[in-house]
Amino acid sequence: MTIIGWIQIALYCVIVVALVKPLGWYMTRVFTGEWTPLSPVLRPVEAGLYWLGGVDPKREQHWLTYTVAMLLFHVGGFLILYGVLRLQAMLPFNPQEQSAVAPDLSFNTAISFLTNTNWQNYGGESTLSYLSQMLGLTHQNFLSAATGIALAVALIRGFARSSMRTIGNFWVDVTRCTLYVLLPICIVYALFLVSQGMPQTLSAYVDATTLEGAKQSIAVGPVASQVAIKMLGTNGGGFFNANASHPFENPTALSNFVQMLSIFALGAGLTNVFGRMVGNQRQGWAILGVMGVLFIAGVAITYWAEANGTTGLNALGLAGGNMEGKEVRFGIVASSLFAVITTAASCGAVNAMHDSFTALGGMIPLINMQLGEIIVGGVGAGLYGMLLFVVLAIFVAGLMVGRTPEYVGKKIEAREVKMAMLAILVLPLMYLGWTAVAVVLPQAVASIANPGPHGFSEVLYAFTSATGNNGSAFGGLTGNTLFYNLTLATSMFVGRFFMIVPAMALAGSLAAKKSIPASAGTLPTTGGLFIGLVVGVILIIGGLTFFPALALGPIVEHLAMTANTLF
Amino acid sequence: MLKEIRPAIVLLLALTLLTGLAYPLAMTALAGVIFPKQAQGSLIEKDGQVIGSALIGQQFTEDKYFHGRPSATTAADPEDSSKTVSAPYNAVNSAGSNLGPTNKVLIDRVTADVDRLKAENPSAPVPVDLVTTSASGLDPDISPEAALFQVPRVAKARGLSEQRLQQLVRDHSQGRLAGLLGEPRVNVLALNLALDAAK
Amino acid sequence: MDKVKTRKRASRSAMFDPSIVLPAAGQAFVKLDPRLMIKNPVMFVVEVVAALTTVIFAKNVVQGGADLGFTFQIILWLWFTVLFANFAEAVAEGRGKAQADTLRQTRSNTKAKRLLIEDNFELYEGVAADQLEQGDLVLVEAGDIIPGDGEVIRGVASVNEAAITGESAPVIRESGGDRSAVTGGTLVISDRIVVRLTASKGTSFLDRMISLIEGAARQKTPNEIALNILLIGLTIIFIFATVTIPSYAAYAGGSISVVVLVALFVTLIPTTIGALLSAIGIAGMDRLVRFNVLAMSGRAVEAAGDVDTLLLDKTGTITLGNREATEFRPVRGVSELELADAAQLASLADETPEGRSIVVLAKEKHGLRSRDMAELNASFIPFTAQTRMSGVDAGASWVRKGAVDAILNHVDGGGRPRQLASGNAARAVAAMSEPAREIFAIADEVAKAGGTPLAVAKDGRLLGVVHLKDIVKGGIRERFAELRRMGIRTVMITGDNPMTAAAIAAEAGVDDFLAQATPEDKLKLIRDEQAKGKLVAMCGDGTNDAPALAQADVGVAMNTGTQAAREAGNMVDLDSNPTKLIEVVEIGKQLLMTRGALTTFSIANDVAKYFAIIPAIFLAFYPQLQALNVMQLASPQSAILSAIIFNALIIIALIPLALKGVAYRAIGAGALLRRNLLVYGLGGLIIPFIGIKAIDLAVTALHLV
């Protein structure tokens, strides 16, 4: 670890925190329908869309209607994406003449992008046409991100409202999010990325003759427009197979830094939206504080582990940390930081190969996802995931002040606990369950690339990432098989929607409750005590779930590695 | 609930066209005007022929060139399409090695590379980036140490003085952005082009 | 203010009284019935896996398996875990049992005199108390036990309610008014009354009390349900976490026995809180009973912990019931001594506390000794509602003291009623004589200071005003400050005018007051508070309090109150001490805190258990994991056994805490949380490390594995 490394980390944190208030201010205005600087341009477009869709923006929806609308929207999205992938050979914008994507891979990819996971069982440049990248993936990147944010806002409304039946209008929230938040930022952002060297072209791949006279075919395409939303919407599905480690998908140290910022920007900003909408910005900062503590701890461990390198490489006299699977322009620190960010948020873009990380360095991304990606998290999903944990933490500890636990004026009672518990339950069911199946099923074991405990980690990581809708991978695992295409798709689907529905039910039940004014007897939820409490509950309740699995994966691998045992 | 079907269809289509076609096509047009070179992939031409991209590494094996990092990219086996064969710096199929830290294969590979490099230049410690594969398999850069490490070999092959080559390496080394972001590095292709130009 | 008396019944106070523990131990086995166990899902799961492993063990014994001794011990401790949980519940229930049994006896032995004709006291038939129907009229005479809950419709009697309240001083019960309700099982010690029974069989107060004390009628409270959901959720998570382990182990080339997995599972699920949850609830009710407060449901106790606003009647709660003379305020031209002398004279025969306080004040301030009425040849004119004054006549001379306008009327002669009401007041005052105006001015000042003015006149001459002061109970200010720190707002309810109310409110330190309160005002105040999302507690006794009691989230009816009030409230204070509302709130808080603390403790425990068991079960195929054996436990088997023993014993160890409750301190929510997190959270992390290590040492020393 170097001082300059820590300065980069500190600089990153400072800028994220600095972005929180302006983004929170802007997004709050967007979702409460107030005037924004972009309104003069976008209001007519917005009104036009409502007119076309027959949406009355003033009519709000009950949580159930809101959820059904969201699900309908996704059914349509799935059909479009699946159709485009299956038919890409016949559709335009296919200069490389990519053939149709296989049914199981199309299914997996469609679910993957629908759920904001963006798991790559496909190799972007070797499988997909430009149309698939644009109309299929780029569009779904926008919509799954917009959906996530809409749902988080709906849950926030649940907390902020008092005795109301409705939690907002899904169509309005999604449209506003896309028009006012995602698109404007992406337009500027994509241009910045091109300036750094990211291609944005519809031309065919380039054939070059190298200095040594060999032929090199270089994949290009409409990269920047997709990468902008891929990062901003914490989607993470790469244009290229190697994702953000590919020099075209992340050309410079600056593009890397901005990409890292864009992963956290909206998620962090939403904590401020939460604070503003419940009437006390400090509530938002406290949530961000919880996230911050977990984040810094994760970064410190991963950075330390990667900088120390592996016993195997060190024994050969190689200094400079674990550079296997990392790019020179990013080095140890930016790769470690990126890995923690991308898994803390449910982004899943990678600028280094997590499979080649040290055992502990790779364990932190794994833990980040197993905790439910609540450290800033996926846009929207992170906040509602975190709020579910807060509900549980408040419930357990809140009793200790001798009152029915309450959070931002809402009593946490049986229904809230039930919904939070349901949402949190499905995650371990998926990743522990499928891992248990996969590690004993011969055709699934055949996909494992690394021997020993690391191979176990590969499988665990895959299902964790899918369930958490992350999308990053221990890439050695051959995921493009029938078994993994289907089981991973199931994990992604359950991980997304079985969490969303209880979260929305929670929003509905909270909105219907009265808001209770705080008193000296109310558990304070803005200070360090609260932050420590939530961190503790997250680590213990979360940690207990997957400790046995971790013990058999990264932990034992680390212990083996220090003893220089190879597998 | 039924009345949600119309917005589901209409808004989905409208937003799909907006974000899936209008936006990327507009960005392509804009980028083509504002940053034409980057938008096409930062291609380098020499004598009217594309010799590569400034951003994409290419394989160098000859002693007279500085070598890039090991690359783990593969390509379909021409003889059996269900298998893959090693194809370093395959820019249509980026990939890393994905070998874990306790994998014997990794340690064996690195050990072999270290032994080879030690034989080539016993005077300096082997830089780690020269024996580890990059994440994308297309890393265009090596560390300045890795470039300097190769100077004796290249000097010998080209018959140039080591001092001159060291100067060349230093000239082509890029530092951190604003002294802060990223890592010091040397673009191998740019260095080798300069090397060819130096004669 | 004196702290509320807690009459602890000796037989129920001892934590581990053999008369409770022994039957409870038996009950622990009776409760193994799965139909009973299923009410406690966490412990039910433990019972199921214990049974399962027992079957497997039996099979192994027959077929001959390895490690039978170890397996046997694990199974033994699994069963102990279940039994300990049952035992905890049985102990909690047992503590109420003795009391309930006595009560039940009272009822069955009671003979009642059922009147055949309402008006004829002589014509009755003897029936057993449990034969009576609702609406029956019974005659209860001195020495009889009142056979059931009812209302006095005729007569007055003094009643000993010790059976219910534990208070031996008799209370008056009379027909009509606020003291007409009587409780079954109480003893009439003088006179006779006719009671109309208001409760049908099995629903009387006594019946309810018995079932409450026994915990038989216990339903899960909202918070308990929520907590149960959390515990079930955690249990399911740990099912996932443990059933997947064999597959993981198989990948690594190892295997794990079912018994070991079960041991891991049982130690991980929240058995500690699962075992103690119902005991905590029963003990909470029991604590209220010891405070002589009966809650009609556990829900009410929980609600008490959540109370935001407390409505308190001024008289009797905030102030002593009696006002006291504190000052003589003569008009100009009259000396204070003269006024004191006249006032004392007027009060000599006045036996009201106010009258006595005037006599005392005159003696203390002016050395005036009380005189003998007979010597003065004076006759006493008592207070009546019509004259609203009292005094003495001695020959032609007279002295009067009383309400200001009443005295003014009297002095004015004629007895002409003078209208001093509202609009006319200013004009009327202007038309008055100089001393009258002065009296009014003084009276005003006294009222502003929170006192009651008493005008004194002698032989047609106005002398001045005696300042009667409401005496705020000692220490009440501190109690209110404490409540404020608990986050509870206090509102004083009084019939006084706003001026007086404000003065008393300020002196007592309440946050707000409702002056000249009518029952409707009270109801409205409660509704307004509730509309703001607040929970309101109040106490009341009169029939006109019933709507407000019913509306309040926590309505404590005084036992001396009317039947209507007692039905409307969700708690009854057997001591009829309104100040107890504060203790009730504390007991509610204590109940919730105890649950939270033990849940936190239970969950925090798991960390150490993992460090004991995980390395133990994986060591065979991953020896590297020895590094996780931070406790340096002797062997894998001893580690697993120690963890499961600790898991069972901690239940027993925590029974006293569950029954006694975590102490509540009014130090603000933040400080309270910090304290409890430190004790139960951090303690829960650390204690099992020590405990398991100690048990491991013992297990190894005894060669149990």
Short mmCIF file of N, CA and C in Angstrom, two decimals, chain A residues 392 395-397 399-405 411 413-414 417-418 421 424-425 428-429 431-433 435-437 439-440 448 450 452-453 455-456 514-517 519-524 529 533 540-541 544-545 547-549 551-552 555-556 559-560 565, chain C residues 223 225-227 229-230 233-234 236-238 240-241 244-245 247-248 250-251 305-308 484-487 530 532-535 589 592-593 595-597 599-600 603 606 610 614 618 621-622 624-625 627-628 664 668-670 672-674 676-677 685:
data_model
loop_
_atom_site.label_atom_id
_atom_site.label_comp_id
_atom_site.label_asym_id
_atom_site.label_seq_id
_atom_site.Cartn_x
_atom_site.Cartn_y
_atom_site.Cartn_z
N LEU A 392 -34.70 -4.02 10.08
CA LEU A 392 -34.38 -5.13 10.99
C LEU A 392 -33.54 -4.66 12.17
N PHE A 395 -35.51 -2.75 14.51
CA PHE A 395 -36.45 -3.60 15.24
C PHE A 395 -35.76 -4.29 16.42
N VAL A 396 -34.61 -4.87 16.15
CA VAL A 396 -33.93 -5.62 17.21
C VAL A 396 -33.45 -4.67 18.30
N ALA A 397 -32.74 -3.63 17.87
CA ALA A 397 -32.12 -2.77 18.87
C ALA A 397 -33.09 -1.74 19.41
N LEU A 399 -36.01 -2.06 20.34
CA LEU A 399 -36.71 -2.56 21.52
C LEU A 399 -35.93 -2.22 22.78
N MET A 400 -34.62 -2.14 22.63
CA MET A 400 -33.79 -1.93 23.81
C MET A 400 -33.92 -0.54 24.41
N VAL A 401 -34.64 0.36 23.76
CA VAL A 401 -34.90 1.63 24.42
C VAL A 401 -36.30 1.63 25.04
N GLY A 402 -36.97 0.49 24.99
CA GLY A 402 -38.24 0.38 25.69
C GLY A 402 -39.41 0.97 24.96
N ARG A 403 -39.37 0.96 23.66
CA ARG A 403 -40.52 1.40 22.88
C ARG A 403 -40.68 0.47 21.69
N THR A 404 -41.88 0.41 21.14
CA THR A 404 -42.02 -0.27 19.88
C THR A 404 -41.10 0.46 18.91
N PRO A 405 -40.20 -0.28 18.24
CA PRO A 405 -39.19 0.40 17.44
C PRO A 405 -39.82 1.27 16.37
N LYS A 411 -43.66 3.27 12.94
CA LYS A 411 -43.52 2.12 13.84
C LYS A 411 -43.16 0.88 13.04
N GLU A 413 -43.53 -2.80 12.89
CA GLU A 413 -44.35 -3.83 13.52
C GLU A 413 -44.29 -5.12 12.70
N ALA A 414 -45.19 -6.03 13.03
CA ALA A 414 -45.11 -7.37 12.45
C ALA A 414 -45.01 -7.35 10.92
N VAL A 417 -41.60 -6.20 9.66
CA VAL A 417 -40.56 -7.20 9.91
C VAL A 417 -40.73 -8.37 8.95
N LYS A 418 -41.98 -8.74 8.72
CA LYS A 418 -42.23 -9.87 7.83
C LYS A 418 -41.70 -9.57 6.44
N MET A 421 -37.92 -9.40 6.31
CA MET A 421 -37.36 -10.74 6.49
C MET A 421 -37.51 -11.55 5.20
N ILE A 424 -35.03 -10.45 2.68
CA ILE A 424 -33.64 -10.80 2.99
C ILE A 424 -33.44 -12.32 2.91
N LEU A 425 -34.50 -13.06 3.18
CA LEU A 425 -34.42 -14.53 3.16
C LEU A 425 -34.05 -15.13 1.81
N PRO A 428 -29.96 -15.66 0.58
CA PRO A 428 -29.16 -16.85 0.89
C PRO A 428 -29.76 -18.12 0.32
N LEU A 429 -31.09 -18.18 0.23
CA LEU A 429 -31.70 -19.38 -0.34
C LEU A 429 -31.13 -19.62 -1.73
N TYR A 431 -28.27 -18.17 -3.30
CA TYR A 431 -26.84 -18.38 -3.54
C TYR A 431 -26.27 -19.56 -2.77
N LEU A 432 -26.80 -19.82 -1.59
CA LEU A 432 -26.30 -21.01 -0.88
C LEU A 432 -26.88 -22.27 -1.51
N GLY A 433 -28.15 -22.21 -1.86
CA GLY A 433 -28.83 -23.39 -2.41
C GLY A 433 -28.24 -23.83 -3.73
N THR A 435 -25.42 -23.05 -5.05
CA THR A 435 -24.02 -23.45 -4.91
C THR A 435 -23.95 -24.88 -4.43
N ALA A 436 -24.81 -25.22 -3.47
CA ALA A 436 -24.80 -26.57 -2.94
C ALA A 436 -25.11 -27.57 -4.05
N VAL A 437 -26.02 -27.20 -4.94
CA VAL A 437 -26.34 -28.10 -6.05
C VAL A 437 -25.16 -28.19 -7.02
N VAL A 439 -21.95 -27.62 -6.78
CA VAL A 439 -20.63 -28.20 -6.45
C VAL A 439 -20.67 -29.71 -6.32
N VAL A 440 -21.86 -30.31 -6.43
CA VAL A 440 -21.88 -31.77 -6.43
C VAL A 440 -22.37 -32.35 -7.76
N ILE A 448 -15.91 -25.52 -13.56
CA ILE A 448 -15.00 -24.84 -12.64
C ILE A 448 -13.59 -24.81 -13.24
N ASN A 450 -10.63 -23.28 -11.62
CA ASN A 450 -9.52 -23.38 -10.68
C ASN A 450 -9.76 -24.53 -9.71
N GLY A 452 -9.31 -26.81 -6.12
CA GLY A 452 -9.26 -26.51 -4.69
C GLY A 452 -10.35 -25.55 -4.25
N PRO A 453 -10.17 -24.95 -3.08
CA PRO A 453 -11.20 -24.06 -2.55
C PRO A 453 -11.52 -22.91 -3.49
N GLY A 455 -11.97 -23.01 -6.60
CA GLY A 455 -13.04 -23.44 -7.50
C GLY A 455 -14.39 -23.32 -6.83
N PHE A 456 -14.42 -23.65 -5.55
CA PHE A 456 -15.66 -23.48 -4.78
C PHE A 456 -16.07 -22.01 -4.77
N LYS A 514 -49.45 6.23 10.38
CA LYS A 514 -49.26 7.60 10.84
C LYS A 514 -47.79 7.86 11.08
N SER A 515 -47.39 9.10 10.92
CA SER A 515 -46.02 9.47 11.28
C SER A 515 -46.02 9.92 12.73
N ILE A 516 -45.11 9.38 13.49
CA ILE A 516 -45.05 9.73 14.91
C ILE A 516 -43.95 10.76 15.11
N PRO A 517 -44.26 11.87 15.76
CA PRO A 517 -43.21 12.85 16.01
C PRO A 517 -42.16 12.26 16.95
N SER A 519 -39.42 12.03 19.93
CA SER A 519 -39.31 12.60 21.27
C SER A 519 -38.00 12.11 21.89
N ALA A 520 -37.78 12.52 23.14
CA ALA A 520 -36.54 12.10 23.80
C ALA A 520 -36.51 10.59 23.99
N GLY A 521 -37.67 9.96 23.91
CA GLY A 521 -37.72 8.51 24.08
C GLY A 521 -37.52 7.76 22.78
N THR A 522 -37.42 8.50 21.67
CA THR A 522 -37.27 7.85 20.38
C THR A 522 -35.81 7.55 20.13
N LEU A 523 -35.58 6.38 19.57
CA LEU A 523 -34.23 5.98 19.23
C LEU A 523 -33.66 6.96 18.21
N PRO A 524 -32.55 7.62 18.52
CA PRO A 524 -32.00 8.55 17.54
C PRO A 524 -31.41 7.79 16.35
N LEU A 529 -24.02 6.30 16.93
CA LEU A 529 -24.53 5.10 17.60
C LEU A 529 -25.38 4.28 16.63
N LEU A 533 -24.68 0.64 15.13
CA LEU A 533 -25.70 -0.39 15.34
C LEU A 533 -26.05 -1.09 14.03
N ILE A 540 -23.43 -9.02 11.44
CA ILE A 540 -23.73 -10.25 12.17
C ILE A 540 -24.81 -11.05 11.46
N ILE A 541 -25.95 -10.42 11.17
CA ILE A 541 -27.03 -11.18 10.52
C ILE A 541 -26.59 -11.64 9.14
N LEU A 544 -23.45 -14.20 9.50
CA LEU A 544 -23.76 -15.53 10.00
C LEU A 544 -24.27 -16.43 8.89
N THR A 545 -24.96 -15.81 7.92
CA THR A 545 -25.55 -16.60 6.86
C THR A 545 -24.49 -17.31 6.02
N PHE A 547 -21.00 -17.42 6.61
CA PHE A 547 -19.68 -17.72 7.18
C PHE A 547 -19.21 -19.14 6.86
N PRO A 548 -20.07 -20.17 6.97
CA PRO A 548 -19.59 -21.52 6.64
C PRO A 548 -19.09 -21.61 5.20
N ALA A 549 -19.84 -20.99 4.29
CA ALA A 549 -19.44 -21.04 2.90
C ALA A 549 -18.11 -20.32 2.69
N ALA A 551 -15.83 -19.94 4.86
CA ALA A 551 -14.76 -20.71 5.50
C ALA A 551 -14.21 -21.75 4.53
N LEU A 552 -15.09 -22.31 3.71
CA LEU A 552 -14.66 -23.34 2.78
C LEU A 552 -14.14 -22.76 1.47
N ILE A 555 -11.59 -18.24 2.87
CA ILE A 555 -10.84 -18.27 4.14
C ILE A 555 -9.83 -19.41 4.14
N VAL A 556 -10.29 -20.59 3.77
CA VAL A 556 -9.35 -21.70 3.77
C VAL A 556 -8.30 -21.50 2.67
N LEU A 559 -5.68 -19.26 4.08
CA LEU A 559 -4.82 -19.97 5.03
C LEU A 559 -3.88 -20.91 4.27
N ALA A 560 -4.39 -21.53 3.22
CA ALA A 560 -3.54 -22.41 2.41
C ALA A 560 -2.47 -21.60 1.70
N THR A 565 0.50 -23.52 0.03
CA THR A 565 -0.05 -24.77 -0.50
C THR A 565 -0.71 -24.45 -1.84
N ASN C 223 -46.07 -6.90 19.34
CA ASN C 223 -44.62 -6.88 19.27
C ASN C 223 -44.04 -8.28 19.35
N ILE C 225 -45.47 -10.91 18.23
CA ILE C 225 -45.68 -11.53 16.91
C ILE C 225 -44.58 -11.09 15.96
N ALA C 226 -44.29 -9.80 15.97
CA ALA C 226 -43.24 -9.29 15.09
C ALA C 226 -41.91 -9.95 15.41
N LEU C 227 -41.63 -10.06 16.69
CA LEU C 227 -40.36 -10.65 17.10
C LEU C 227 -40.31 -12.12 16.68
N ILE C 229 -41.71 -13.39 14.13
CA ILE C 229 -41.44 -13.45 12.69
C ILE C 229 -39.95 -13.34 12.44
N LEU C 230 -39.34 -12.42 13.15
CA LEU C 230 -37.89 -12.26 13.00
C LEU C 230 -37.17 -13.56 13.36
N GLY C 233 -37.68 -16.16 10.76
CA GLY C 233 -36.85 -15.80 9.61
C GLY C 233 -35.40 -16.22 9.81
N LEU C 234 -34.87 -15.89 10.99
CA LEU C 234 -33.48 -16.26 11.27
C LEU C 234 -33.33 -17.77 11.26
N ILE C 236 -35.00 -19.90 9.53
CA ILE C 236 -34.98 -20.37 8.14
C ILE C 236 -33.62 -20.10 7.49
N ILE C 237 -33.10 -18.90 7.75
CA ILE C 237 -31.77 -18.59 7.20
C ILE C 237 -30.75 -19.64 7.64
N PHE C 238 -30.84 -20.01 8.92
CA PHE C 238 -29.85 -20.97 9.41
C PHE C 238 -30.12 -22.38 8.90
N PHE C 240 -30.97 -22.84 5.78
CA PHE C 240 -30.21 -22.77 4.52
C PHE C 240 -28.73 -22.94 4.79
N ALA C 241 -28.27 -22.20 5.81
CA ALA C 241 -26.82 -22.17 6.06
C ALA C 241 -26.31 -23.55 6.45
N THR C 244 -26.86 -26.75 3.51
CA THR C 244 -26.00 -26.70 2.33
C THR C 244 -24.59 -27.18 2.64
N ILE C 245 -24.26 -27.25 3.93
CA ILE C 245 -22.88 -27.57 4.30
C ILE C 245 -22.42 -28.96 3.81
N SER C 247 -23.07 -30.59 1.22
CA SER C 247 -22.71 -30.53 -0.19
C SER C 247 -21.36 -29.82 -0.37
N TYR C 248 -21.19 -28.71 0.34
CA TYR C 248 -19.91 -27.99 0.27
C TYR C 248 -18.78 -28.90 0.71
N ALA C 250 -18.72 -32.10 0.65
CA ALA C 250 -18.50 -33.15 -0.33
C ALA C 250 -17.58 -32.65 -1.44
N TYR C 251 -17.77 -31.40 -1.84
CA TYR C 251 -16.89 -30.84 -2.88
C TYR C 251 -15.44 -30.86 -2.43
N GLY C 305 -45.52 1.05 27.20
CA GLY C 305 -44.13 1.39 26.94
C GLY C 305 -43.99 2.44 25.86
N ASP C 306 -45.00 2.53 25.00
CA ASP C 306 -44.94 3.43 23.86
C ASP C 306 -45.57 4.79 24.10
N VAL C 307 -46.12 4.96 25.31
CA VAL C 307 -46.91 6.16 25.56
C VAL C 307 -46.10 7.44 25.31
N ASP C 308 -46.74 8.38 24.62
CA ASP C 308 -46.09 9.66 24.35
C ASP C 308 -46.65 10.77 25.22
N ARG C 484 -40.08 13.55 31.10
CA ARG C 484 -39.65 14.33 29.94
C ARG C 484 -38.42 13.68 29.32
N ARG C 485 -37.53 13.21 30.17
CA ARG C 485 -36.34 12.53 29.65
C ARG C 485 -36.70 11.22 28.96
N MET C 486 -37.81 10.64 29.39
CA MET C 486 -38.28 9.42 28.72
C MET C 486 -38.98 9.76 27.42
N GLY C 487 -39.15 11.05 27.18
CA GLY C 487 -39.82 11.47 25.96
C GLY C 487 -41.33 11.53 26.09
N GLN C 530 -53.79 11.69 19.41
CA GLN C 530 -53.69 10.47 18.61
C GLN C 530 -53.60 10.77 17.12
N LYS C 532 -52.03 13.07 15.91
CA LYS C 532 -50.63 13.43 15.65
C LYS C 532 -49.74 12.19 15.72
N GLY C 533 -50.35 11.04 15.87
CA GLY C 533 -49.57 9.80 15.90
C GLY C 533 -49.09 9.44 17.28
N LYS C 534 -49.61 10.11 18.28
CA LYS C 534 -49.11 9.83 19.63
C LYS C 534 -49.98 8.83 20.36
N LEU C 535 -49.35 8.12 21.28
CA LEU C 535 -50.10 7.22 22.14
C LEU C 535 -50.37 7.92 23.46
N LYS C 589 -42.07 -0.36 29.30
CA LYS C 589 -40.78 -0.17 28.67
C LYS C 589 -39.83 -1.31 29.02
N LEU C 592 -40.45 -4.40 26.86
CA LEU C 592 -39.91 -4.31 25.51
C LEU C 592 -38.38 -4.40 25.54
N MET C 593 -37.81 -3.71 26.53
CA MET C 593 -36.35 -3.71 26.62
C MET C 593 -35.80 -5.09 26.86
N ARG C 595 -37.05 -7.92 26.00
CA ARG C 595 -37.09 -8.67 24.74
C ARG C 595 -35.94 -8.28 23.82
N GLY C 596 -35.78 -6.96 23.66
CA GLY C 596 -34.73 -6.49 22.76
C GLY C 596 -33.37 -6.93 23.23
N ALA C 597 -33.13 -6.81 24.53
CA ALA C 597 -31.81 -7.13 25.07
C ALA C 597 -31.50 -8.61 24.87
N THR C 599 -32.83 -10.66 22.68
CA THR C 599 -32.68 -10.96 21.25
C THR C 599 -31.29 -10.60 20.79
N THR C 600 -30.86 -9.40 21.16
CA THR C 600 -29.53 -8.97 20.78
C THR C 600 -28.48 -9.93 21.32
N ILE C 603 -28.49 -13.25 19.35
CA ILE C 603 -27.90 -13.19 18.02
C ILE C 603 -26.38 -13.00 18.10
N ASP C 606 -23.99 -15.99 18.44
CA ASP C 606 -23.68 -16.88 17.33
C ASP C 606 -22.25 -16.76 16.82
N TYR C 610 -19.91 -19.99 16.03
CA TYR C 610 -19.29 -20.29 14.73
C TYR C 610 -17.81 -20.61 14.91
N ILE C 614 -17.35 -24.23 13.41
CA ILE C 614 -16.89 -24.29 12.02
C ILE C 614 -15.52 -24.96 11.87
N PHE C 618 -14.86 -28.83 9.92
CA PHE C 618 -14.15 -28.88 8.64
C PHE C 618 -12.70 -29.33 8.78
N PHE C 621 -10.94 -32.27 6.75
CA PHE C 621 -10.46 -32.15 5.36
C PHE C 621 -9.74 -30.85 5.05
N TYR C 622 -9.87 -29.85 5.88
CA TYR C 622 -9.10 -28.62 5.71
C TYR C 622 -8.38 -28.29 7.01
N GLN C 624 -6.09 -26.52 7.62
CA GLN C 624 -5.71 -25.10 7.73
C GLN C 624 -6.68 -24.33 8.63
N LEU C 625 -7.92 -24.80 8.70
CA LEU C 625 -8.94 -24.04 9.43
C LEU C 625 -8.72 -24.08 10.94
N ALA C 627 -6.68 -22.53 12.30
CA ALA C 627 -6.39 -21.12 12.62
C ALA C 627 -7.64 -20.40 13.12
N LEU C 628 -8.83 -20.89 12.75
CA LEU C 628 -10.06 -20.23 13.20
C LEU C 628 -10.44 -20.65 14.62
N TYR C 664 -35.07 -0.27 33.64
CA TYR C 664 -35.24 0.92 32.81
C TYR C 664 -34.65 2.14 33.52
N GLY C 668 -32.75 8.95 28.54
CA GLY C 668 -32.83 9.29 27.12
C GLY C 668 -32.53 8.06 26.29
N ALA C 669 -33.19 8.01 25.12
CA ALA C 669 -33.12 6.81 24.30
C ALA C 669 -31.69 6.49 23.86
N GLY C 670 -30.96 7.54 23.47
CA GLY C 670 -29.61 7.32 22.95
C GLY C 670 -28.72 6.68 23.99
N LEU C 672 -29.57 5.13 26.66
CA LEU C 672 -30.10 3.82 27.05
C LEU C 672 -29.64 2.76 26.04
N LEU C 673 -29.74 3.13 24.78
CA LEU C 673 -29.35 2.18 23.73
C LEU C 673 -27.85 1.87 23.84
N ARG C 674 -27.08 2.90 24.05
CA ARG C 674 -25.63 2.71 24.14
C ARG C 674 -25.31 1.74 25.26
N ASN C 676 -27.33 -0.48 26.75
CA ASN C 676 -27.81 -1.84 26.52
C ASN C 676 -27.03 -2.56 25.42
N LEU C 677 -26.62 -1.78 24.42
CA LEU C 677 -25.81 -2.38 23.37
C LEU C 677 -24.50 -2.88 23.94
N LEU C 685 -21.39 -10.87 22.54
CA LEU C 685 -20.27 -11.31 21.70
C LEU C 685 -19.22 -12.01 22.53
#
